[in-house]
Coordinates of N, CA and C in Angstrom, one line a residue:
M1 N 2.5 17.6 -12.3 CA 1.1 17.2 -11.7 C 0.9 16.0 -13.0
R2 N -0.1 15.2 -12.0 CA 0.0 13.4 -12.5 C -1.6 13.2 -12.5
A3 N -2.0 12.1 -13.5 CA -3.3 11.9 -13.8 C -3.7 11.0 -12.4
Y4 N -4.1 10.9 -11.7 CA -4.7 9.6 -10.9 C -6.0 9.2 -10.9
D5 N -6.1 7.8 -10.8 CA -7.5 7.2 -11.7 C -8.0 6.5 -10.8
I6 N -8.9 7.0 -9.9 CA -10.1 6.5 -9.2 C -11.5 5.3 -9.3
A7 N -11.6 4.5 -8.4 CA -13.4 3.6 -8.3 C -13.4 3.7 -6.5
G8 N -14.4 4.0 -6.1 CA -14.7 3.9 -5.2 C -16.0 3.6 -4.7
L9 N -16.5 3.4 -3.7 CA -17.6 4.4 -3.0 C -17.9 5.4 -2.4
T10 N -19.0 6.2 -2.5 CA -20.0 7.4 -2.1 C -19.6 7.3 -0.6
T11 N -20.3 8.2 0.8 CA -20.6 8.0 1.7 C -21.9 7.2 1.4
A12 N -22.8 7.4 0.4 CA -23.6 6.8 0.3 C -23.9 5.8 -0.1
G13 N -22.9 5.0 -0.4 CA -22.6 3.8 -1.0 C -22.7 3.4 -2.1
S14 N -23.0 4.3 -3.0 CA -22.8 4.1 -4.3 C -21.4 3.9 -5.0
Q15 N -21.4 3.5 -6.1 CA -20.0 3.2 -6.9 C -19.9 4.7 -7.8
T16 N -18.5 5.1 -7.6 CA -18.1 6.1 -9.2 C -16.4 5.9 -8.9
E17 N -16.3 6.8 -10.2 CA -14.8 6.5 -10.8 C -14.9 8.2 -11.5
M18 N -13.6 8.5 -11.2 CA -13.2 9.9 -11.6 C -11.4 9.4 -12.1
T19 N -11.0 10.5 -12.7 CA -9.8 10.7 -12.4 C -9.4 12.2 -12.9
I20 N -8.7 12.6 -11.4 CA -8.1 13.7 -10.9 C -6.6 13.6 -11.1
D21 N -6.4 15.2 -11.9 CA -5.3 15.9 -12.0 C -4.8 16.1 -10.2
G22 N -3.7 15.9 -10.7 CA -2.8 16.0 -8.9 C -1.6 16.7 -9.0
P23 N -1.0 16.8 -7.7 CA 0.5 17.0 -7.6 C 0.9 15.8 -7.2
M24 N 2.3 15.6 -7.9 CA 3.2 14.7 -7.5 C 4.0 14.5 -6.5
G25 N 4.4 13.2 -6.0 CA 4.7 13.6 -4.8 C 4.2 12.9 -3.5
V26 N 4.8 13.4 -2.3 CA 3.8 13.2 -0.9 C 3.2 14.0 -0.7
P27 N 1.7 14.2 -0.4 CA 1.3 12.9 0.1 C 0.6 12.1 -0.8
F28 N 0.2 12.6 -1.8 CA -0.6 12.1 -2.8 C -0.3 10.4 -3.6
E29 N 0.7 10.7 -4.4 CA 1.2 9.3 -5.0 C 1.1 8.0 -3.6
P30 N 1.8 7.8 -2.7 CA 1.5 7.4 -1.6 C 0.6 6.4 -1.6
A31 N -0.6 6.8 -2.1 CA -2.5 6.6 -1.8 C -2.3 5.8 -3.1
F32 N -1.5 5.7 -4.2 CA -1.5 5.5 -5.2 C -0.7 4.1 -5.9
S33 N 0.6 4.6 -5.0 CA 2.1 3.9 -5.4 C 2.2 2.2 -4.7
G34 N 1.5 1.8 -4.8 CA 0.9 0.3 -4.3 C 1.7 -1.2 -5.0
M35 N 0.7 -1.9 -5.7 CA 0.8 -2.9 -6.3 C 1.1 -3.0 -7.3
V36 N 2.0 -3.6 -8.7 CA 1.9 -3.2 -9.9 C 0.9 -4.1 -10.8
R37 N 0.5 -3.9 -12.0 CA -0.4 -4.4 -12.7 C -0.4 -6.3 -12.7
G38 N -0.9 -6.6 -12.6 CA -1.3 -8.3 -12.4 C -0.8 -8.6 -11.1
T39 N -0.6 -7.9 -10.0 CA 0.0 -8.2 -9.2 C -1.4 -9.1 -8.7
L40 N -1.2 -10.5 -8.1 CA -2.7 -11.4 -7.4 C -3.1 -11.5 -6.4
I41 N -4.3 -10.8 -6.3 CA -4.7 -10.4 -4.6 C -5.5 -11.8 -4.0
D42 N -5.2 -12.1 -3.0 CA -6.1 -13.3 -2.5 C -7.8 -12.7 -2.3
T43 N -8.7 -13.3 -2.7 CA -9.8 -13.1 -2.7 C -10.7 -14.6 -2.1
P44 N -11.9 -14.4 -1.4 CA -12.5 -15.4 -0.9 C -13.2 -16.5 -2.1
R45 N -12.9 -16.1 -3.7 CA -12.9 -16.7 -4.8 C -11.6 -17.0 -5.3
G46 N -10.4 -17.0 -4.7 CA -9.1 -16.9 -5.3 C -9.2 -15.7 -5.7
R47 N -7.3 -16.3 -5.9 CA -6.4 -15.1 -6.5 C -6.9 -14.3 -7.9
T48 N -6.8 -13.7 -7.5 CA -7.4 -11.9 -8.7 C -6.7 -11.5 -9.3
P49 N -6.0 -10.8 -10.1 CA -5.5 -9.5 -10.8 C -5.9 -8.2 -10.0
I50 N -4.9 -7.3 -9.8 CA -5.6 -6.3 -8.8 C -6.2 -5.6 -9.7
E51 N -6.1 -5.7 -11.4 CA -6.7 -4.8 -11.8 C -8.1 -5.1 -12.4
D52 N -8.6 -6.5 -11.8 CA -9.8 -6.7 -12.2 C -10.3 -6.0 -11.1
L53 N -10.5 -5.8 -9.6 CA -11.0 -5.2 -8.8 C -11.7 -4.6 -8.8
R54 N -12.8 -4.3 -7.8 CA -13.8 -3.0 -8.1 C -14.0 -2.7 -6.9
P55 N -14.8 -2.1 -6.6 CA -15.3 -1.8 -4.9 C -16.3 -2.0 -4.9
G56 N -16.5 -2.7 -3.4 CA -17.3 -3.4 -3.2 C -17.0 -5.3 -3.2
D57 N -16.0 -5.5 -4.2 CA -15.4 -6.8 -4.0 C -14.9 -7.4 -2.6
L58 N -15.0 -8.4 -2.6 CA -13.8 -8.4 -1.0 C -13.0 -9.0 -1.3
I59 N -12.4 -8.9 0.0 CA -10.6 -9.1 -0.3 C -10.5 -10.1 1.0
A60 N -9.5 -11.1 0.6 CA -9.2 -11.8 2.0 C -7.8 -10.7 2.9
T61 N -8.2 -11.0 4.2 CA -7.1 -10.6 5.0 C -6.8 -11.6 5.9
T62 N -5.6 -11.2 6.9 CA -4.8 -12.1 7.5 C -5.8 -12.5 8.5
H63 N -6.2 -11.6 10.0 CA -6.7 -11.4 10.5 C -8.3 -11.0 10.5
S64 N -8.5 -10.4 9.5 CA -9.9 -10.3 9.9 C -11.0 -10.8 8.7
G65 N -10.8 -12.0 8.4 CA -11.6 -12.5 7.4 C -11.7 -11.4 6.2
P66 N -13.2 -11.9 5.3 CA -12.6 -11.3 3.6 C -13.6 -9.4 3.9
Q67 N -13.3 -8.8 3.3 CA -13.4 -7.1 4.1 C -13.6 -6.7 2.3
P68 N -14.5 -5.9 2.0 CA -15.4 -4.9 1.3 C -14.1 -4.1 0.6
I69 N -14.1 -4.0 -0.2 CA -12.6 -2.2 -1.0 C -14.1 -1.4 -0.5
Q70 N -13.3 -0.7 -0.5 CA -14.1 0.8 -0.2 C -13.6 2.0 -1.0
W71 N -12.5 1.3 -1.5 CA -11.4 2.8 -2.6 C -10.7 1.9 -3.4
I72 N -10.2 1.9 -4.9 CA -8.9 1.1 -6.0 C -8.6 2.8 -6.8
G73 N -7.5 2.6 -6.2 CA -7.1 3.8 -7.1 C -5.6 3.6 -7.5
S74 N -5.4 3.9 -9.2 CA -4.0 3.6 -9.8 C -3.6 4.5 -10.4
M75 N -2.2 5.1 -10.5 CA -1.5 5.9 -11.3 C -0.3 5.0 -12.2
L76 N -0.1 6.3 -13.4 CA 1.0 5.3 -14.3 C 2.4 6.2 -14.2
L77 N 2.8 5.6 -14.0 CA 4.5 5.7 -13.3 C 5.4 6.1 -14.1
F78 N 6.1 6.9 -14.8 CA 6.7 7.1 -16.5 C 8.4 7.1 -15.3
P79 N 9.1 6.6 -16.2 CA 10.7 6.5 -15.9 C 11.2 7.7 -15.5
D80 N 11.3 8.5 -16.2 CA 11.3 10.1 -16.3 C 10.5 11.2 -15.8
R81 N 9.4 10.3 -15.2 CA 8.4 11.3 -14.4 C 8.6 10.9 -12.9
T82 N 8.8 11.1 -12.1 CA 9.1 10.3 -10.8 C 9.7 11.2 -10.1
A83 N 8.8 11.6 -8.7 CA 8.9 12.3 -7.7 C 10.1 12.2 -6.5
H84 N 10.3 10.6 -6.8 CA 10.7 10.1 -5.5 C 12.1 10.2 -6.0
A85 N 13.3 10.7 -5.1 CA 14.5 11.1 -5.3 C 15.3 9.4 -5.7
G86 N 15.1 8.0 -4.7 CA 15.6 7.5 -5.0 C 14.6 6.0 -5.8
A87 N 15.2 4.9 -6.1 CA 14.3 4.1 -7.0 C 12.8 4.2 -5.9
P88 N 11.6 3.9 -7.0 CA 10.4 4.5 -7.2 C 9.9 3.2 -6.6
L89 N 10.4 1.5 -7.3 CA 9.7 0.7 -6.8 C 10.7 -0.2 -6.2
I90 N 10.4 -1.4 -5.5 CA 10.8 -2.6 -4.8 C 11.0 -4.1 -5.5
R91 N 11.3 -4.7 -5.4 CA 11.2 -5.9 -6.1 C 11.5 -7.1 -5.0
I92 N 10.7 -7.7 -4.9 CA 11.0 -8.5 -4.0 C 10.6 -10.2 -4.7
C93 N 11.9 -10.8 -4.9 CA 11.8 -12.0 -6.0 C 11.5 -13.2 -5.0
V94 N 10.9 -14.1 -6.0 CA 10.2 -15.2 -5.5 C 10.8 -16.1 -4.5
D95 N 9.8 -16.6 -3.5 CA 10.5 -17.7 -2.3 C 11.6 -16.8 -1.6
T96 N 11.6 -15.7 -1.7 CA 12.5 -14.6 -0.4 C 12.2 -15.1 0.5
F97 N 10.9 -14.9 1.3 CA 10.5 -15.2 2.6 C 10.2 -16.8 2.9
G98 N 10.3 -17.7 1.9 CA 10.0 -18.7 2.4 C 9.5 -19.7 1.1
M99 N 9.5 -20.7 0.8 CA 8.2 -21.5 -0.2 C 7.1 -20.6 -0.3
D100 N 7.3 -19.9 -1.7 CA 5.4 -19.1 -2.7 C 5.5 -18.1 -2.1
R101 N 6.2 -17.5 -1.0 CA 6.1 -16.1 -0.1 C 7.5 -15.2 -1.3
P102 N 7.1 -14.7 -2.4 CA 6.0 -14.7 -2.7 C 5.9 -15.9 -3.4
T103 N 4.8 -16.3 -4.1 CA 4.6 -17.3 -5.4 C 5.2 -16.7 -6.7
S104 N 5.6 -15.9 -6.9 CA 6.2 -14.8 -8.6 C 6.9 -13.5 -8.0
D105 N 7.7 -13.3 -8.2 CA 8.3 -11.8 -8.1 C 7.0 -10.3 -7.8
L106 N 7.5 -10.0 -6.8 CA 6.1 -9.1 -6.0 C 7.1 -7.6 -6.5
I107 N 6.3 -7.0 -7.2 CA 6.6 -5.4 -7.4 C 6.3 -4.8 -6.8
I108 N 6.3 -3.7 -6.0 CA 5.6 -2.7 -5.1 C 6.5 -1.4 -4.8
G109 N 5.6 -0.3 -4.5 CA 6.0 1.1 -4.4 C 7.0 1.3 -3.1
H110 N 7.4 1.8 -3.2 CA 8.6 2.0 -2.4 C 8.5 2.4 -1.2
G111 N 7.1 2.9 -0.8 CA 6.4 3.3 0.7 C 6.1 2.4 1.2
M112 N 5.6 1.3 0.3 CA 4.7 -0.3 0.9 C 5.1 -1.1 2.0
R113 N 4.6 -1.9 2.8 CA 4.8 -1.6 4.0 C 3.9 -3.4 4.2
L114 N 5.2 -4.2 4.5 CA 4.8 -5.2 4.7 C 4.3 -6.2 6.3
L115 N 3.9 -7.2 6.3 CA 3.4 -7.5 7.8 C 4.7 -8.7 8.5
H116 N 4.8 -8.2 9.5 CA 6.1 -8.5 10.2 C 5.3 -9.0 11.2
H117 N 5.7 -10.6 12.0 CA 5.0 -11.4 13.3 C 6.1 -11.8 13.6
G118 N 6.0 -11.4 15.2 CA 7.2 -12.2 16.0 C 6.4 -12.3 17.5
A119 N 6.3 -13.2 18.3 CA 5.9 -13.0 19.7 C 6.4 -12.0 20.7
H120 N 8.2 -12.0 20.4 CA 8.7 -11.4 20.4 C 8.5 -9.7 20.8
L121 N 7.5 -9.7 19.9 CA 7.2 -8.1 19.6 C 6.4 -7.8 20.8
Q122 N 5.9 -8.3 21.5 CA 4.4 -8.0 22.0 C 5.1 -7.3 23.2
D123 N 6.1 -7.3 24.1 CA 6.4 -6.3 24.9 C 6.8 -5.2 24.2
R124 N 7.8 -5.2 23.5 CA 8.1 -3.7 22.7 C 7.1 -2.9 22.3
F125 N 5.8 -3.7 21.3 CA 4.8 -2.5 20.6 C 3.3 -3.5 21.4
G126 N 3.2 -4.2 22.4 CA 1.9 -4.4 22.4 C 0.9 -5.0 21.8
T127 N 2.0 -5.8 20.6 CA 1.3 -6.3 19.9 C 2.3 -7.8 19.3
A128 N 2.1 -8.7 18.5 CA 3.0 -9.5 17.4 C 3.2 -9.4 16.7
D129 N 2.1 -8.0 15.8 CA 2.3 -7.6 14.8 C 2.6 -6.2 14.0
V130 N 3.4 -6.2 13.1 CA 3.6 -5.0 12.7 C 3.9 -4.5 11.6
A131 N 4.0 -3.3 10.9 CA 4.0 -3.3 9.9 C 5.3 -2.4 9.3
I132 N 6.1 -3.1 8.4 CA 7.4 -2.6 8.2 C 7.8 -2.8 7.0
P133 N 8.2 -1.4 6.7 CA 8.7 -0.9 5.1 C 9.5 -1.5 4.3
A134 N 9.2 -2.0 2.7 CA 9.5 -3.1 2.4 C 11.0 -2.3 2.2
H135 N 11.1 -1.6 2.1 CA 12.6 -0.7 1.5 C 13.8 -1.0 2.3
A136 N 13.5 -1.2 3.7 CA 14.4 -1.3 5.2 C 15.1 -3.0 4.7
L137 N 13.9 -4.1 4.1 CA 14.9 -5.2 3.8 C 15.5 -4.8 2.4
C138 N 15.9 -4.2 1.7 CA 16.8 -4.0 0.5 C 18.2 -4.7 0.9
D139 N 18.8 -6.0 0.0 CA 19.6 -6.4 0.4 C 20.7 -6.9 -1.1
G140 N 19.6 -6.5 -2.0 CA 20.7 -6.4 -3.0 C 20.4 -8.1 -3.7
Y141 N 19.8 -8.9 -3.1 CA 19.7 -10.4 -3.6 C 18.6 -10.4 -3.4
G142 N 17.3 -10.7 -2.6 CA 16.4 -11.4 -3.1 C 15.2 -9.8 -2.8
V143 N 15.6 -8.7 -2.3 CA 14.9 -7.8 -2.1 C 15.4 -6.6 -2.7
F144 N 15.4 -5.5 -3.5 CA 15.9 -4.7 -4.0 C 15.1 -3.4 -4.5
P145 N 16.1 -2.2 -4.6 CA 15.1 -1.3 -5.2 C 15.2 -1.5 -6.8
L146 N 14.1 -1.0 -7.7 CA 14.1 -1.1 -8.8 C 13.2 0.3 -9.8
H147 N 14.5 0.6 -10.7 CA 14.3 2.0 -12.0 C 13.7 1.4 -12.4
P148 N 11.8 1.2 -13.1 CA 11.7 1.0 -14.5 C 12.3 1.5 -16.0
S149 N 12.0 0.5 -16.5 CA 12.3 1.4 -17.9 C 11.5 1.6 -18.7
V150 N 10.0 1.3 -18.1 CA 9.1 1.6 -19.2 C 8.1 1.5 -18.5
P151 N 6.7 2.7 -18.2 CA 5.8 3.1 -18.3 C 5.2 2.0 -16.9
V152 N 4.9 2.2 -16.0 CA 4.2 1.2 -14.9 C 2.5 1.3 -14.3
R153 N 2.0 0.2 -14.3 CA 0.8 1.4 -13.5 C 0.8 0.4 -12.4
L154 N 0.6 0.9 -11.2 CA 0.5 0.7 -9.6 C -0.9 1.5 -9.5
Y155 N -1.4 0.0 -8.5 CA -2.6 0.3 -8.3 C -2.5 0.0 -6.6
H156 N -3.7 0.6 -5.7 CA -3.5 0.4 -4.2 C -4.7 0.7 -3.7
I157 N -5.4 -0.2 -3.0 CA -6.4 -0.8 -2.0 C -6.8 0.2 -0.8
V158 N -7.9 0.7 -0.9 CA -8.4 0.6 0.7 C -9.5 0.2 1.3
L159 N -9.5 0.1 2.4 CA -10.2 -1.6 3.3 C -11.3 -0.5 4.6
P160 N -12.1 -0.9 4.9 CA -12.8 0.2 5.9 C -12.1 0.5 7.3
M161 N -10.5 -0.4 7.1 CA -9.8 -0.1 8.1 C -8.3 -0.5 7.7
Q162 N -7.0 -0.3 8.7 CA -5.8 -0.6 8.1 C -5.8 -2.4 8.0
E163 N -5.6 -2.5 7.5 CA -5.2 -4.3 7.3 C -4.2 -4.9 6.5
M164 N -4.0 -6.2 6.5 CA -3.0 -6.8 5.7 C -3.3 -8.1 4.7
L165 N -3.1 -7.7 3.6 CA -4.0 -8.6 2.3 C -2.7 -8.5 1.6
R166 N -3.1 -10.2 0.9 CA -1.8 -11.0 0.2 C -1.8 -10.7 -0.7
A167 N -0.8 -10.2 -1.6 CA -0.8 -9.6 -2.9 C 0.9 -11.0 -3.6
N168 N 0.1 -11.5 -4.3 CA 1.4 -13.0 -5.0 C 1.6 -13.5 -3.6
G169 N 0.9 -13.8 -2.1 CA 1.2 -14.6 -1.1 C 2.0 -14.1 -0.1
V170 N 2.5 -12.8 -0.1 CA 2.9 -11.9 0.7 C 2.0 -10.8 1.3
P171 N 1.7 -11.1 3.0 CA 0.9 -9.7 3.3 C 1.4 -8.2 3.4
V172 N 0.6 -7.5 2.9 CA 0.9 -6.1 2.3 C 0.1 -5.5 3.4
E173 N 0.6 -4.2 3.6 CA -0.7 -3.2 4.3 C -2.0 -2.4 2.8
S174 N -2.8 -2.8 3.4 CA -4.3 -1.8 2.7 C -3.5 -0.6 2.2
Y175 N -4.3 0.5 1.8 CA -3.5 2.1 2.3 C -4.4 2.6 3.1
H176 N -3.7 3.1 4.1 CA -4.5 4.7 5.5 C -3.4 5.3 5.9
P177 N -4.1 6.4 5.2 CA -2.8 7.8 5.7 C -2.4 8.1 7.2
G178 N -3.3 7.3 8.2 CA -2.5 7.2 9.4 C -3.4 8.8 9.6
P179 N -3.8 8.4 11.1 CA -4.1 9.7 11.9 C -3.2 10.7 12.0
E180 N -2.0 10.3 12.0 CA -1.2 11.6 12.3 C -1.0 12.6 11.1
I181 N -1.4 12.0 9.8 CA -1.1 13.2 8.6 C -2.4 14.6 9.1
Q182 N -3.5 14.1 9.5 CA -3.8 15.6 9.4 C -3.0 16.8 10.9
H183 N -2.1 16.1 11.6 CA -1.4 17.4 12.5 C -0.3 17.5 11.4
M184 N 0.4 16.4 10.1 CA 1.4 16.9 9.5 C 0.7 18.1 8.3
L185 N 0.2 17.6 7.9 CA -0.6 18.8 6.4 C -0.9 19.7 6.8
P186 N -0.4 20.8 5.9 CA -1.5 22.2 6.2 C -3.3 22.0 6.0
P187 N -3.8 22.5 6.4 CA -5.2 21.7 6.3 C -5.9 22.0 4.6
E188 N -5.1 22.9 3.6 CA -5.7 22.6 2.9 C -5.2 21.7 1.5
T189 N -4.3 21.5 1.9 CA -3.8 20.0 1.5 C -4.6 18.5 2.0
L190 N -4.5 18.4 3.1 CA -5.5 17.5 3.5 C -6.8 17.9 3.2
A191 N -7.5 18.7 2.9 CA -8.8 18.8 1.9 C -8.7 18.5 0.8
Q192 N -7.6 18.6 0.2 CA -7.3 18.7 -1.4 C -6.9 16.4 -1.2
L193 N -6.3 16.1 -0.3 CA -6.2 15.0 -0.4 C -7.7 14.4 -0.4
L194 N -8.5 14.1 0.6 CA -9.3 13.9 0.9 C -10.5 13.6 -0.6
E195 N -10.4 14.9 -1.1 CA -10.7 14.9 -2.2 C -10.9 13.9 -3.4
F196 N -9.9 13.2 -2.9 CA -9.6 11.7 -3.8 C -10.1 10.6 -3.3
F197 N -10.8 10.6 -2.1 CA -11.2 9.5 -1.6 C -12.8 9.9 -1.6
P198 N -13.9 9.0 -2.4 CA -15.0 9.8 -1.8 C -15.8 9.1 -0.7
H199 N -15.3 8.1 -0.3 CA -15.9 7.6 1.0 C -15.3 8.6 2.4
A200 N -14.8 8.9 2.1 CA -13.9 9.8 3.3 C -14.2 11.4 3.6
N201 N -15.1 11.6 4.5 CA -14.9 13.0 4.4 C -13.9 13.1 6.0
N202 N -13.4 12.5 6.1 CA -12.2 12.8 7.0 C -11.0 11.9 7.5
V203 N -10.3 12.3 7.8 CA -9.7 10.8 8.3 C -10.1 9.7 9.3
A204 N -11.1 10.3 10.1 CA -11.7 8.6 10.8 C -12.1 7.7 9.9
D205 N -12.8 8.3 8.9 CA -13.2 7.7 7.9 C -12.6 6.4 7.0
F206 N -11.4 6.2 7.2 CA -10.4 5.0 6.9 C -10.3 4.4 8.3
G207 N -10.9 4.8 8.8 CA -10.9 3.7 10.1 C -9.8 3.5 11.0
P208 N -9.6 2.3 11.9 CA -8.6 2.8 12.9 C -7.4 1.8 12.2
M209 N -5.9 1.8 13.1 CA -5.1 1.3 12.7 C -4.9 -0.2 13.8
A210 N -4.3 -0.9 12.9 CA -4.8 -2.4 13.7 C -3.2 -2.8 13.8
Y211 N -2.4 -1.8 13.1 CA -1.0 -2.4 13.0 C 0.3 -1.1 13.2
P212 N 0.6 -1.2 14.0 CA 1.9 -0.4 14.5 C 3.1 0.0 13.7
R213 N 3.3 1.2 12.6 CA 4.2 1.0 12.2 C 5.6 1.3 11.9
L214 N 6.5 0.8 11.9 CA 7.6 0.8 12.8 C 8.7 1.6 11.4
T215 N 9.2 2.4 11.4 CA 10.4 3.3 10.4 C 11.2 2.0 10.2
G216 N 12.4 3.1 9.3 CA 13.5 2.1 8.5 C 13.8 1.6 9.5
F217 N 14.5 2.5 10.1 CA 15.9 2.3 11.2 C 15.5 1.5 12.4
E218 N 13.7 1.5 12.5 CA 13.2 0.6 13.7 C 13.7 -0.8 12.9
T219 N 12.9 -0.9 11.5 CA 13.4 -2.2 11.1 C 14.7 -3.2 10.9
R220 N 15.5 -2.3 10.4 CA 16.7 -2.9 10.3 C 17.1 -3.1 12.1
E221 N 17.0 -2.5 12.5 CA 17.3 -2.3 14.0 C 17.3 -3.9 14.5
L222 N 15.8 -3.9 15.0 CA 14.6 -5.2 14.8 C 15.4 -6.4 14.3
L223 N 15.6 -6.7 12.6 CA 16.2 -7.7 12.1 C 17.3 -7.3 12.6
G224 N 18.5 -7.0 12.6 CA 19.7 -7.0 12.7 C 20.5 -7.0 12.0
L225 N 19.5 -5.5 10.9 CA 19.9 -5.0 9.6 C 21.2 -4.0 9.7
T226 N 21.2 -3.6 10.9 CA 22.3 -2.4 10.9 C 23.9 -2.5 10.6

């Protein structure tokens, strides 16, 4: 079991905070394994450490302007208590994707996705913007898997729909379970997961998906990394 800390808006719009002891691993940890403490998030009032954000605060998104936080959750990842078979974190070194992208090393959960843009994607995916898994970019140089040697606190954010927000200057995906999760999980597990989100009665309450999600294989094939 793992302790999950939650701050969110209720269906009535009020704020609530709670700590829930829940299972380790999928599908619970991906909802919390986003960005480490100290990650700077772009907001209309400037870059703000993720741990200082609260439900209702506005986040700058890449395509939809400022959007209010519906939910922010965190968990403490212990080096000797991870349900992930490989490295639980990914480090993206400063300037890996160009000047100030990221502005400083960005450390994120293994399952986090990044924005990838290309006009050539339109014919294949129906859009020029897709979400790609960060772990597929690991090259041992600018992006590499990370095993923490000390406990690390991770945070994740839910917005009114799937969005891309900037973390240390890099567009990363907000948390969204995806519509397919309701067909992948037993009803009792899905109900347990939804208990973590006071704003949501069902998966539809997470809003629409704006960015197709590519698999690791699709990403490596697309970028010529196979």
